Amino acid sequence: MEIIGPDDALPGRRIRRIAVAGPAGSGKSTLARTLCERLELPFVEFESFFHGPNWTVREDWQADVLKFLDGDEWAIEWQGEEVRERMTERLDALVWLDHPRAMTVTRTVVRTLKRRVGRGSKIAGGNVEGPLRTFFTDRDHIVKLAWRYHPLIRARVHKVIEENRYPDLVIVRLRGQRQVDRWLDGAFARNLR
């Protein structure tokens, strides 16, 4: 297993299966979509497998994710406890958005506000996040989840590194948007030439 940073190129082999890890507000979907465009890979937002209307969990979401992962080329967010191991064993690269907690929570608040006024990105299933005022009454408010899951995502990535069961896996660790931009415009762009 190789762990690289924002100034390091990916290995010489073609990267065909890539996932983006990070808590809510880290930019997983945006980066996965960008990687797909640049690498010419299929992209399906993970949430579209998982959520139906009114935040219902789709019954066949796991089967649909696994079918997508059976493909030869793709990028996706590194989510779904029930399918994460299968996803990881198929990966060529895991891009870890290890941003500071305050940054991801702030971005979650801003994103939620934008969506509430109709200016943000759409959520799968036609869902809308609850208003910020429900922060005080909703145990699973997205802002609380962003705070709570931040250290859990970090622990999950550390576990993959410590177990070292995937010797060909490359983990790209990026801390903050400047490192993401530097990697995309620098080392990653050089990989595409």
mmCIF file of C-alpha atoms in Angstrom:
data_model
loop_
_atom_site.group_PDB
_atom_site.id
_atom_site.type_symbol
_atom_site.label_atom_id
_atom_site.label_comp_id
_atom_site.label_asym_id
_atom_site.label_seq_id
_atom_site.Cartn_x
_atom_site.Cartn_y
_atom_site.Cartn_z
ATOM 1 C CA MET A 1 0.000 0.000 0.000
ATOM 2 C CA GLU A 2 1.221 3.436 -0.874
ATOM 3 C CA ILE A 3 0.124 6.648 0.845
ATOM 4 C CA ILE A 4 0.772 9.814 -1.113
ATOM 5 C CA GLY A 5 0.083 13.520 -0.665
ATOM 6 C CA PRO A 6 -0.933 16.485 -2.800
ATOM 7 C CA ASP A 7 2.391 16.774 -4.616
ATOM 8 C CA ASP A 8 2.762 13.090 -5.454
ATOM 9 C CA ALA A 9 1.796 11.482 -8.727
ATOM 10 C CA LEU A 10 -0.349 8.386 -8.865
ATOM 11 C CA PRO A 11 1.486 5.197 -9.842
ATOM 12 C CA GLY A 12 2.190 4.641 -13.520
ATOM 13 C CA ARG A 13 -0.580 2.094 -13.982
ATOM 14 C CA ARG A 14 -3.999 3.218 -15.154
ATOM 15 C CA ILE A 15 -6.364 4.091 -12.309
ATOM 16 C CA ARG A 16 -9.743 2.618 -13.223
ATOM 17 C CA ARG A 17 -11.567 2.341 -9.891
ATOM 18 C CA ILE A 18 -11.402 5.188 -7.415
ATOM 19 C CA ALA A 19 -13.356 6.192 -4.312
ATOM 20 C CA VAL A 20 -13.388 9.433 -2.359
ATOM 21 C CA ALA A 21 -13.536 9.229 1.452
ATOM 22 C CA GLY A 22 -14.471 12.007 3.830
ATOM 23 C CA PRO A 23 -17.184 13.237 6.168
ATOM 24 C CA ALA A 24 -20.220 15.290 5.145
ATOM 25 C CA GLY A 25 -19.144 18.610 3.692
ATOM 26 C CA SER A 26 -15.688 17.430 2.634
ATOM 27 C CA GLY A 27 -16.471 17.524 -1.091
ATOM 28 C CA LYS A 28 -16.627 13.771 -1.801
ATOM 29 C CA SER A 29 -19.282 13.961 -4.510
ATOM 30 C CA THR A 30 -17.784 17.022 -6.172
ATOM 31 C CA LEU A 31 -14.305 15.481 -6.289
ATOM 32 C CA ALA A 32 -15.580 12.067 -7.434
ATOM 33 C CA ARG A 33 -17.507 13.763 -10.254
ATOM 34 C CA THR A 34 -14.423 15.800 -11.232
ATOM 35 C CA LEU A 35 -12.220 12.691 -11.256
ATOM 36 C CA CYS A 36 -14.758 10.903 -13.454
ATOM 37 C CA GLU A 37 -14.799 13.736 -15.940
ATOM 38 C CA ARG A 38 -11.025 13.913 -16.140
ATOM 39 C CA LEU A 39 -10.462 10.152 -16.184
ATOM 40 C CA GLU A 40 -13.507 9.510 -18.398
ATOM 41 C CA LEU A 41 -15.009 7.098 -15.879
ATOM 42 C CA PRO A 42 -18.679 6.470 -15.072
ATOM 43 C CA PHE A 43 -19.968 8.275 -11.998
ATOM 44 C CA VAL A 44 -23.105 7.627 -9.985
ATOM 45 C CA GLU A 45 -23.612 9.543 -6.769
ATOM 46 C CA PHE A 46 -23.745 7.057 -3.877
ATOM 47 C CA GLU A 47 -26.835 8.712 -2.408
ATOM 48 C CA SER A 48 -28.800 7.867 -5.573
ATOM 49 C CA PHE A 49 -28.349 4.172 -4.746
ATOM 50 C CA PHE A 50 -29.310 4.647 -1.108
ATOM 51 C CA HIS A 51 -32.114 7.222 -0.769
ATOM 52 C CA GLY A 52 -35.596 7.107 -2.198
ATOM 53 C CA PRO A 53 -38.262 9.800 -1.748
ATOM 54 C CA ASN A 54 -38.854 11.128 1.781
ATOM 55 C CA TRP A 55 -35.457 9.846 2.945
ATOM 56 C CA THR A 56 -36.544 6.231 2.639
ATOM 57 C CA VAL A 57 -33.765 3.698 2.239
ATOM 58 C CA ARG A 58 -34.144 1.856 -1.045
ATOM 59 C CA GLU A 59 -34.587 -1.893 -0.435
ATOM 60 C CA ASP A 60 -32.211 -2.935 -3.206
ATOM 61 C CA TRP A 61 -29.522 -0.310 -2.632
ATOM 62 C CA GLN A 62 -26.806 -2.807 -1.669
ATOM 63 C CA ALA A 63 -27.398 -4.969 -4.753
ATOM 64 C CA ASP A 64 -27.369 -1.868 -6.959
ATOM 65 C CA VAL A 65 -24.099 -0.599 -5.470
ATOM 66 C CA LEU A 66 -22.445 -4.012 -5.826
ATOM 67 C CA LYS A 67 -23.585 -4.245 -9.444
ATOM 68 C CA PHE A 68 -22.034 -0.825 -10.113
ATOM 69 C CA LEU A 69 -18.813 -1.923 -8.384
ATOM 70 C CA ASP A 70 -18.645 -5.009 -10.617
ATOM 71 C CA GLY A 71 -17.877 -2.668 -13.509
ATOM 72 C CA ASP A 72 -14.319 -2.294 -14.714
ATOM 73 C CA GLU A 73 -14.157 1.490 -14.336
ATOM 74 C CA TRP A 74 -15.839 3.902 -11.940
ATOM 75 C CA ALA A 75 -15.519 6.512 -9.225
ATOM 76 C CA ILE A 76 -17.809 6.790 -6.229
ATOM 77 C CA GLU A 77 -17.966 8.129 -2.687
ATOM 78 C CA TRP A 78 -16.520 5.721 -0.084
ATOM 79 C CA GLN A 79 -19.763 5.210 1.837
ATOM 80 C CA GLY A 80 -22.131 2.474 2.916
ATOM 81 C CA GLU A 81 -20.945 0.394 5.842
ATOM 82 C CA GLU A 82 -22.528 -2.739 4.361
ATOM 83 C CA VAL A 83 -20.669 -2.429 1.028
ATOM 84 C CA ARG A 84 -17.526 -0.514 1.969
ATOM 85 C CA GLU A 85 -15.302 -3.608 2.288
ATOM 86 C CA ARG A 86 -16.300 -4.890 -1.159
ATOM 87 C CA MET A 87 -15.698 -1.424 -2.555
ATOM 88 C CA THR A 88 -12.268 -1.170 -0.937
ATOM 89 C CA GLU A 89 -11.081 -4.542 -2.227
ATOM 90 C CA ARG A 90 -11.795 -3.403 -5.807
ATOM 91 C CA LEU A 91 -10.125 0.018 -5.541
ATOM 92 C CA ASP A 92 -7.024 1.187 -7.336
ATOM 93 C CA ALA A 93 -7.025 4.456 -5.384
ATOM 94 C CA LEU A 94 -8.763 5.924 -2.355
ATOM 95 C CA VAL A 95 -8.680 9.713 -2.171
ATOM 96 C CA TRP A 96 -9.006 10.657 1.492
ATOM 97 C CA LEU A 97 -10.338 14.154 2.136
ATOM 98 C CA ASP A 98 -8.918 14.501 5.636
ATOM 99 C CA HIS A 99 -10.036 18.094 6.115
ATOM 100 C CA PRO A 100 -10.238 19.847 9.491
ATOM 101 C CA ARG A 101 -13.513 19.202 11.299
ATOM 102 C CA ALA A 102 -14.429 22.905 11.520
ATOM 103 C CA MET A 103 -14.081 23.205 7.742
ATOM 104 C CA THR A 104 -16.378 20.288 6.921
ATOM 105 C CA VAL A 105 -19.033 21.300 9.442
ATOM 106 C CA THR A 106 -19.010 24.893 8.155
ATOM 107 C CA ARG A 107 -19.337 23.659 4.574
ATOM 108 C CA THR A 108 -22.246 21.444 5.643
ATOM 109 C CA VAL A 109 -24.043 24.436 7.168
ATOM 110 C CA VAL A 110 -23.481 26.550 4.034
ATOM 111 C CA ARG A 111 -24.573 23.712 1.724
ATOM 112 C CA THR A 112 -27.714 23.126 3.798
ATOM 113 C CA LEU A 113 -28.612 26.824 3.681
ATOM 114 C CA LYS A 114 -28.102 26.933 -0.098
ATOM 115 C CA ARG A 115 -30.290 23.894 -0.600
ATOM 116 C CA ARG A 116 -33.017 25.351 1.621
ATOM 117 C CA VAL A 117 -33.264 28.407 -0.639
ATOM 118 C CA GLY A 118 -33.107 26.352 -3.839
ATOM 119 C CA ARG A 119 -29.564 27.236 -4.879
ATOM 120 C CA GLY A 120 -27.639 24.158 -3.822
ATOM 121 C CA SER A 121 -27.074 20.799 -5.431
ATOM 122 C CA LYS A 122 -29.991 18.383 -5.532
ATOM 123 C CA ILE A 123 -30.242 15.399 -3.199
ATOM 124 C CA ALA A 124 -31.145 11.952 -4.505
ATOM 125 C CA GLY A 125 -34.792 10.984 -4.260
ATOM 126 C CA GLY A 126 -35.919 14.611 -4.384
ATOM 127 C CA ASN A 127 -35.112 14.966 -0.682
ATOM 128 C CA VAL A 128 -34.445 18.221 1.108
ATOM 129 C CA GLU A 129 -32.370 18.594 4.267
ATOM 130 C CA GLY A 130 -34.215 19.843 7.306
ATOM 131 C CA PRO A 131 -34.007 23.526 8.224
ATOM 132 C CA LEU A 132 -31.146 24.568 10.468
ATOM 133 C CA ARG A 133 -33.612 25.349 13.278
ATOM 134 C CA THR A 134 -34.257 21.590 13.608
ATOM 135 C CA PHE A 135 -30.632 21.235 14.668
ATOM 136 C CA PHE A 136 -31.866 21.452 18.248
ATOM 137 C CA THR A 137 -34.599 18.807 17.899
ATOM 138 C CA ASP A 138 -33.293 16.349 15.299
ATOM 139 C CA ARG A 139 -30.684 13.914 16.635
ATOM 140 C CA ASP A 140 -29.639 13.073 13.072
ATOM 141 C CA HIS A 141 -29.554 16.603 11.674
ATOM 142 C CA ILE A 142 -26.951 16.751 8.892
ATOM 143 C CA VAL A 143 -24.830 19.265 10.821
ATOM 144 C CA LYS A 144 -24.739 16.971 13.871
ATOM 145 C CA LEU A 145 -23.878 14.031 11.606
ATOM 146 C CA ALA A 146 -21.063 16.033 10.023
ATOM 147 C CA TRP A 147 -19.615 16.670 13.487
ATOM 148 C CA ARG A 148 -20.169 13.129 14.785
ATOM 149 C CA TYR A 149 -18.892 11.226 11.750
ATOM 150 C CA HIS A 150 -15.732 13.253 11.166
ATOM 151 C CA PRO A 151 -13.530 11.162 13.524
ATOM 152 C CA LEU A 152 -15.266 7.928 12.441
ATOM 153 C CA ILE A 153 -14.275 8.391 8.804
ATOM 154 C CA ARG A 154 -10.699 9.107 9.855
ATOM 155 C CA ALA A 155 -10.690 5.939 11.988
ATOM 156 C CA ARG A 156 -12.029 3.848 9.084
ATOM 157 C CA VAL A 157 -9.279 5.027 6.756
ATOM 158 C CA HIS A 158 -6.644 4.462 9.451
ATOM 159 C CA LYS A 159 -7.973 0.922 9.860
ATOM 160 C CA VAL A 160 -7.496 0.236 6.137
ATOM 161 C CA ILE A 161 -3.941 1.567 6.399
ATOM 162 C CA GLU A 162 -3.119 -0.398 9.564
ATOM 163 C CA GLU A 163 -4.571 -3.676 8.294
ATOM 164 C CA ASN A 164 -2.687 -3.250 5.003
ATOM 165 C CA ARG A 165 -4.733 -5.977 3.285
ATOM 166 C CA TYR A 166 -4.651 -4.287 -0.130
ATOM 167 C CA PRO A 167 -1.006 -3.998 -1.199
ATOM 168 C CA ASP A 168 -1.821 -2.402 -4.581
ATOM 169 C CA LEU A 169 -4.096 0.269 -3.103
ATOM 170 C CA VAL A 170 -2.910 3.863 -3.295
ATOM 171 C CA ILE A 171 -4.288 6.292 -0.710
ATOM 172 C CA VAL A 172 -4.108 9.973 -1.596
ATOM 173 C CA ARG A 173 -4.390 12.015 1.624
ATOM 174 C CA LEU A 174 -5.509 15.601 1.096
ATOM 175 C CA ARG A 175 -5.962 18.031 3.988
ATOM 176 C CA GLY A 176 -7.929 21.127 3.004
ATOM 177 C CA GLN A 177 -9.229 22.528 -0.262
ATOM 178 C CA ARG A 178 -5.870 24.049 -1.194
ATOM 179 C CA GLN A 179 -4.304 20.583 -1.198
ATOM 180 C CA VAL A 180 -7.206 19.202 -3.243
ATOM 181 C CA ASP A 181 -6.768 21.962 -5.828
ATOM 182 C CA ARG A 182 -2.968 21.592 -5.807
ATOM 183 C CA TRP A 183 -3.249 17.841 -6.404
ATOM 184 C CA LEU A 184 -5.864 18.175 -9.163
ATOM 185 C CA ASP A 185 -3.969 20.916 -11.000
ATOM 186 C CA GLY A 186 -0.504 19.520 -10.324
ATOM 187 C CA ALA A 187 0.358 15.868 -9.723
ATOM 188 C CA PHE A 188 -2.988 14.507 -10.912
ATOM 189 C CA ALA A 189 -2.976 16.642 -14.062
ATOM 190 C CA ARG A 190 0.553 15.422 -14.831
ATOM 191 C CA ASN A 191 -0.743 11.842 -14.540
ATOM 192 C CA LEU A 192 -3.227 12.530 -17.329
ATOM 193 C CA ARG A 193 -0.562 13.655 -19.813
#
